[in-house]
Amino acid sequence: MNPKALFQLSYGLYMVATKHDKKMNGCIINTVTQVTDNPKQIMVAVNKSNLTCDLIQKSKILSVSVLSETAPFSLFKHFGFQSGRDTDKFVDGPFSMTKQELPYLSGDTTAFLDCKVVNSLDLGSHILFIALVSDCEVLSNNKAMTYSFYHEFVKPQPEASASKG
């Protein structure tokens, strides 16, 4: 079996956020898909080890920021390479609030969705949330970031090893 075959699936990149009590948190994910049109519902998979997953399970609400190709690596580093258990990811930075008072990124995004969780499923390493979209808006006409675009143009590449002479 060659697990690289899974890299041929098309993925987007997103920042999912939530809050419980006064604690807000968000993380980078690659699994958001619209599953129904009437009512408008999405599925969102979040790693169980992330604080964001814990908070979504408690609050039953989430926002999704659809990242654009303009998103810099620093955004991925901020929301993807540090834990909300150790730092407040929303202490500064360009974000706005949804009608449910959830944060979403106001820059480097193409759209946001404001959602209420209606069901969840434990998938082992991740929780799959089914969420009803209560509000959404297009924020820019930029192209949405794909996982392959991120790997090719955004993620720093390892430096080529010096040739042995």
PDB file of C-alpha atoms in Angstrom:
ATOM      1  CA  MET A   1       0.000   0.000   0.000  1.00  0.00           C
ATOM      2  CA  ASN A   2       1.297   3.460  -0.909  1.00  0.00           C
ATOM      3  CA  PRO A   3      -0.217   6.067   1.475  1.00  0.00           C
ATOM      4  CA  LYS A   4       0.979   8.831  -0.890  1.00  0.00           C
ATOM      5  CA  ALA A   5      -2.099   7.985  -2.964  1.00  0.00           C
ATOM      6  CA  LEU A   6      -4.111   9.911  -0.351  1.00  0.00           C
ATOM      7  CA  PHE A   7      -2.173  13.066  -1.283  1.00  0.00           C
ATOM      8  CA  GLN A   8      -3.979  12.922  -4.639  1.00  0.00           C
ATOM      9  CA  LEU A   9      -7.249  13.829  -2.896  1.00  0.00           C
ATOM     10  CA  SER A  10      -8.115  17.507  -3.133  1.00  0.00           C
ATOM     11  CA  TYR A  11      -7.981  19.372   0.185  1.00  0.00           C
ATOM     12  CA  GLY A  12      -8.545  22.960   1.147  1.00  0.00           C
ATOM     13  CA  LEU A  13      -6.989  24.675   4.159  1.00  0.00           C
ATOM     14  CA  TYR A  14      -9.058  26.388   6.799  1.00  0.00           C
ATOM     15  CA  MET A  15      -8.856  27.979  10.212  1.00  0.00           C
ATOM     16  CA  VAL A  16     -11.648  26.669  12.432  1.00  0.00           C
ATOM     17  CA  ALA A  17     -12.396  28.601  15.615  1.00  0.00           C
ATOM     18  CA  THR A  18     -14.712  28.447  18.585  1.00  0.00           C
ATOM     19  CA  LYS A  19     -15.131  29.719  22.104  1.00  0.00           C
ATOM     20  CA  HIS A  20     -16.350  28.335  25.384  1.00  0.00           C
ATOM     21  CA  ASP A  21     -17.003  30.711  28.259  1.00  0.00           C
ATOM     22  CA  LYS A  22     -14.432  33.426  27.521  1.00  0.00           C
ATOM     23  CA  LYS A  23     -11.748  31.182  25.962  1.00  0.00           C
ATOM     24  CA  MET A  24     -11.405  31.514  22.171  1.00  0.00           C
ATOM     25  CA  ASN A  25      -9.192  29.222  20.133  1.00  0.00           C
ATOM     26  CA  GLY A  26      -8.598  28.211  16.549  1.00  0.00           C
ATOM     27  CA  CYS A  27      -6.485  25.800  14.544  1.00  0.00           C
ATOM     28  CA  ILE A  28      -5.605  24.957  10.950  1.00  0.00           C
ATOM     29  CA  ILE A  29      -7.482  22.013   9.439  1.00  0.00           C
ATOM     30  CA  ASN A  30      -7.832  20.491   5.976  1.00  0.00           C
ATOM     31  CA  THR A  31     -11.220  18.800   6.205  1.00  0.00           C
ATOM     32  CA  VAL A  32     -14.327  20.915   5.613  1.00  0.00           C
ATOM     33  CA  THR A  33     -16.976  19.812   3.131  1.00  0.00           C
ATOM     34  CA  GLN A  34     -20.519  20.889   2.396  1.00  0.00           C
ATOM     35  CA  VAL A  35     -22.691  17.799   2.865  1.00  0.00           C
ATOM     36  CA  THR A  36     -26.243  19.114   2.296  1.00  0.00           C
ATOM     37  CA  ASP A  37     -27.833  22.136   0.647  1.00  0.00           C
ATOM     38  CA  ASN A  38     -31.215  22.103   2.369  1.00  0.00           C
ATOM     39  CA  PRO A  39     -30.497  22.676   5.161  1.00  0.00           C
ATOM     40  CA  LYS A  40     -26.990  24.023   4.542  1.00  0.00           C
ATOM     41  CA  GLN A  41     -24.686  21.730   6.512  1.00  0.00           C
ATOM     42  CA  ILE A  42     -20.964  21.079   6.521  1.00  0.00           C
ATOM     43  CA  MET A  43     -18.730  18.450   8.040  1.00  0.00           C
ATOM     44  CA  VAL A  44     -15.565  19.477   9.842  1.00  0.00           C
ATOM     45  CA  ALA A  45     -12.893  17.075  11.144  1.00  0.00           C
ATOM     46  CA  VAL A  46     -10.707  18.273  14.037  1.00  0.00           C
ATOM     47  CA  ASN A  47      -7.884  16.385  15.731  1.00  0.00           C
ATOM     48  CA  LYS A  48      -8.915  15.306  19.234  1.00  0.00           C
ATOM     49  CA  SER A  49      -5.584  16.476  20.683  1.00  0.00           C
ATOM     50  CA  ASN A  50      -6.370  20.121  19.754  1.00  0.00           C
ATOM     51  CA  LEU A  51      -7.842  22.468  22.347  1.00  0.00           C
ATOM     52  CA  THR A  52     -10.166  23.695  19.586  1.00  0.00           C
ATOM     53  CA  CYS A  53     -11.759  20.233  19.425  1.00  0.00           C
ATOM     54  CA  ASP A  54     -12.387  20.234  23.194  1.00  0.00           C
ATOM     55  CA  LEU A  55     -13.953  23.685  23.030  1.00  0.00           C
ATOM     56  CA  ILE A  56     -16.203  22.795  20.060  1.00  0.00           C
ATOM     57  CA  GLN A  57     -17.455  19.741  21.936  1.00  0.00           C
ATOM     58  CA  LYS A  58     -18.397  21.971  24.888  1.00  0.00           C
ATOM     59  CA  SER A  59     -19.780  24.987  23.008  1.00  0.00           C
ATOM     60  CA  LYS A  60     -21.416  23.255  20.006  1.00  0.00           C
ATOM     61  CA  ILE A  61     -20.522  26.242  17.791  1.00  0.00           C
ATOM     62  CA  LEU A  62     -17.718  26.894  15.302  1.00  0.00           C
ATOM     63  CA  SER A  63     -16.584  29.283  12.611  1.00  0.00           C
ATOM     64  CA  VAL A  64     -14.613  28.423   9.503  1.00  0.00           C
ATOM     65  CA  SER A  65     -12.257  30.830   7.739  1.00  0.00           C
ATOM     66  CA  VAL A  66     -11.575  29.645   4.174  1.00  0.00           C
ATOM     67  CA  LEU A  67      -7.906  30.522   3.688  1.00  0.00           C
ATOM     68  CA  SER A  68      -6.836  32.158   0.440  1.00  0.00           C
ATOM     69  CA  GLU A  69      -3.688  31.696  -1.609  1.00  0.00           C
ATOM     70  CA  THR A  70      -2.495  35.017  -0.138  1.00  0.00           C
ATOM     71  CA  ALA A  71      -2.175  33.489   3.358  1.00  0.00           C
ATOM     72  CA  PRO A  72       1.459  33.672   4.505  1.00  0.00           C
ATOM     73  CA  PHE A  73       3.320  30.870   6.260  1.00  0.00           C
ATOM     74  CA  SER A  74       3.243  32.955   9.468  1.00  0.00           C
ATOM     75  CA  LEU A  75      -0.543  32.440   9.639  1.00  0.00           C
ATOM     76  CA  PHE A  76      -0.090  28.654   9.440  1.00  0.00           C
ATOM     77  CA  LYS A  77       2.683  28.846  12.020  1.00  0.00           C
ATOM     78  CA  HIS A  78       0.505  30.914  14.387  1.00  0.00           C
ATOM     79  CA  PHE A  79      -2.646  28.780  14.181  1.00  0.00           C
ATOM     80  CA  GLY A  80      -1.079  25.427  13.314  1.00  0.00           C
ATOM     81  CA  PHE A  81       2.263  25.057  15.071  1.00  0.00           C
ATOM     82  CA  GLN A  82       1.439  26.164  18.614  1.00  0.00           C
ATOM     83  CA  SER A  83      -1.185  25.141  21.121  1.00  0.00           C
ATOM     84  CA  GLY A  84      -3.949  27.323  22.452  1.00  0.00           C
ATOM     85  CA  ARG A  85      -3.207  25.693  25.798  1.00  0.00           C
ATOM     86  CA  ASP A  86       0.066  27.668  25.853  1.00  0.00           C
ATOM     87  CA  THR A  87      -0.820  30.893  24.053  1.00  0.00           C
ATOM     88  CA  ASP A  88      -3.807  33.118  23.281  1.00  0.00           C
ATOM     89  CA  LYS A  89      -4.018  32.881  19.490  1.00  0.00           C
ATOM     90  CA  PHE A  90      -6.475  35.787  19.318  1.00  0.00           C
ATOM     91  CA  VAL A  91      -4.618  38.283  21.515  1.00  0.00           C
ATOM     92  CA  ASP A  92      -3.900  40.354  18.386  1.00  0.00           C
ATOM     93  CA  GLY A  93      -4.170  40.000  14.676  1.00  0.00           C
ATOM     94  CA  PRO A  94      -6.755  40.805  12.063  1.00  0.00           C
ATOM     95  CA  PHE A  95      -9.932  39.018  13.021  1.00  0.00           C
ATOM     96  CA  SER A  96     -13.611  39.871  13.161  1.00  0.00           C
ATOM     97  CA  MET A  97     -16.551  38.289  14.962  1.00  0.00           C
ATOM     98  CA  THR A  98     -19.508  36.335  13.600  1.00  0.00           C
ATOM     99  CA  LYS A  99     -23.093  36.831  14.762  1.00  0.00           C
ATOM    100  CA  GLN A 100     -22.458  34.081  17.332  1.00  0.00           C
ATOM    101  CA  GLU A 101     -19.438  36.104  18.564  1.00  0.00           C
ATOM    102  CA  LEU A 102     -16.931  33.625  17.145  1.00  0.00           C
ATOM    103  CA  PRO A 103     -13.644  34.833  15.658  1.00  0.00           C
ATOM    104  CA  TYR A 104     -12.860  34.524  11.964  1.00  0.00           C
ATOM    105  CA  LEU A 105      -9.891  35.824  10.013  1.00  0.00           C
ATOM    106  CA  SER A 106     -10.664  39.081   8.262  1.00  0.00           C
ATOM    107  CA  GLY A 107      -7.603  38.922   6.013  1.00  0.00           C
ATOM    108  CA  ASP A 108      -6.091  36.231   3.784  1.00  0.00           C
ATOM    109  CA  THR A 109      -9.465  34.489   3.551  1.00  0.00           C
ATOM    110  CA  THR A 110     -12.031  34.056   0.815  1.00  0.00           C
ATOM    111  CA  ALA A 111     -15.060  33.463   3.039  1.00  0.00           C
ATOM    112  CA  PHE A 112     -16.262  32.607   6.516  1.00  0.00           C
ATOM    113  CA  LEU A 113     -19.000  30.329   7.832  1.00  0.00           C
ATOM    114  CA  ASP A 114     -20.747  30.622  11.210  1.00  0.00           C
ATOM    115  CA  CYS A 115     -22.113  27.246  12.332  1.00  0.00           C
ATOM    116  CA  LYS A 116     -23.965  25.329  15.038  1.00  0.00           C
ATOM    117  CA  VAL A 117     -22.915  21.724  15.649  1.00  0.00           C
ATOM    118  CA  VAL A 118     -25.851  19.323  15.294  1.00  0.00           C
ATOM    119  CA  ASN A 119     -24.003  16.008  15.500  1.00  0.00           C
ATOM    120  CA  SER A 120     -20.552  14.513  15.980  1.00  0.00           C
ATOM    121  CA  LEU A 121     -18.794  11.218  15.412  1.00  0.00           C
ATOM    122  CA  ASP A 122     -15.615   9.922  17.053  1.00  0.00           C
ATOM    123  CA  LEU A 123     -13.260   8.781  14.280  1.00  0.00           C
ATOM    124  CA  GLY A 124     -10.339   7.713  16.480  1.00  0.00           C
ATOM    125  CA  SER A 125      -7.764  10.492  16.081  1.00  0.00           C
ATOM    126  CA  HIS A 126     -10.389  13.079  15.044  1.00  0.00           C
ATOM    127  CA  ILE A 127     -13.932  14.149  15.833  1.00  0.00           C
ATOM    128  CA  LEU A 128     -16.168  14.717  12.814  1.00  0.00           C
ATOM    129  CA  PHE A 129     -18.615  17.545  13.474  1.00  0.00           C
ATOM    130  CA  ILE A 130     -21.767  17.998  11.409  1.00  0.00           C
ATOM    131  CA  ALA A 131     -22.716  21.669  11.582  1.00  0.00           C
ATOM    132  CA  LEU A 132     -25.637  23.753  10.367  1.00  0.00           C
ATOM    133  CA  VAL A 133     -24.501  26.944   8.615  1.00  0.00           C
ATOM    134  CA  SER A 134     -26.315  29.852  10.259  1.00  0.00           C
ATOM    135  CA  ASP A 135     -24.416  32.624   8.444  1.00  0.00           C
ATOM    136  CA  CYS A 136     -21.710  32.907   5.766  1.00  0.00           C
ATOM    137  CA  GLU A 137     -20.144  35.616   3.648  1.00  0.00           C
ATOM    138  CA  VAL A 138     -17.699  35.929   0.756  1.00  0.00           C
ATOM    139  CA  LEU A 139     -14.788  38.147   1.852  1.00  0.00           C
ATOM    140  CA  SER A 140     -12.613  38.265  -1.271  1.00  0.00           C
ATOM    141  CA  ASN A 141     -12.345  37.061  -4.839  1.00  0.00           C
ATOM    142  CA  ASN A 142      -8.945  35.450  -4.180  1.00  0.00           C
ATOM    143  CA  LYS A 143      -8.547  31.743  -4.885  1.00  0.00           C
ATOM    144  CA  ALA A 144      -9.006  29.381  -1.958  1.00  0.00           C
ATOM    145  CA  MET A 145      -5.827  27.772  -0.637  1.00  0.00           C
ATOM    146  CA  THR A 146      -5.417  24.091  -1.459  1.00  0.00           C
ATOM    147  CA  TYR A 147      -3.150  21.681   0.361  1.00  0.00           C
ATOM    148  CA  SER A 148      -1.045  21.202  -2.776  1.00  0.00           C
ATOM    149  CA  PHE A 149      -0.670  25.000  -3.274  1.00  0.00           C
ATOM    150  CA  TYR A 150       0.439  25.297   0.367  1.00  0.00           C
ATOM    151  CA  HIS A 151       3.111  22.618  -0.088  1.00  0.00           C
ATOM    152  CA  GLU A 152       4.338  24.028  -3.397  1.00  0.00           C
ATOM    153  CA  PHE A 153       4.300  27.790  -2.740  1.00  0.00           C
ATOM    154  CA  VAL A 154       3.782  28.604   0.970  1.00  0.00           C
ATOM    155  CA  LYS A 155       5.476  26.034   3.187  1.00  0.00           C
ATOM    156  CA  PRO A 156       9.221  26.667   3.464  1.00  0.00           C
ATOM    157  CA  GLN A 157      11.179  24.080   1.504  1.00  0.00           C
ATOM    158  CA  PRO A 158      14.177  22.340   3.047  1.00  0.00           C
ATOM    159  CA  GLU A 159      17.408  23.726   1.705  1.00  0.00           C
ATOM    160  CA  ALA A 160      19.081  21.541  -0.852  1.00  0.00           C
ATOM    161  CA  SER A 161      21.960  19.706   0.722  1.00  0.00           C
ATOM    162  CA  ALA A 162      25.349  20.873  -0.442  1.00  0.00           C
ATOM    163  CA  SER A 163      26.834  18.579  -3.028  1.00  0.00           C
ATOM    164  CA  LYS A 164      29.647  16.474  -1.744  1.00  0.00           C
ATOM    165  CA  GLY A 165      32.735  17.261  -3.730  1.00  0.00           C
TER     166      GLY A 165
END
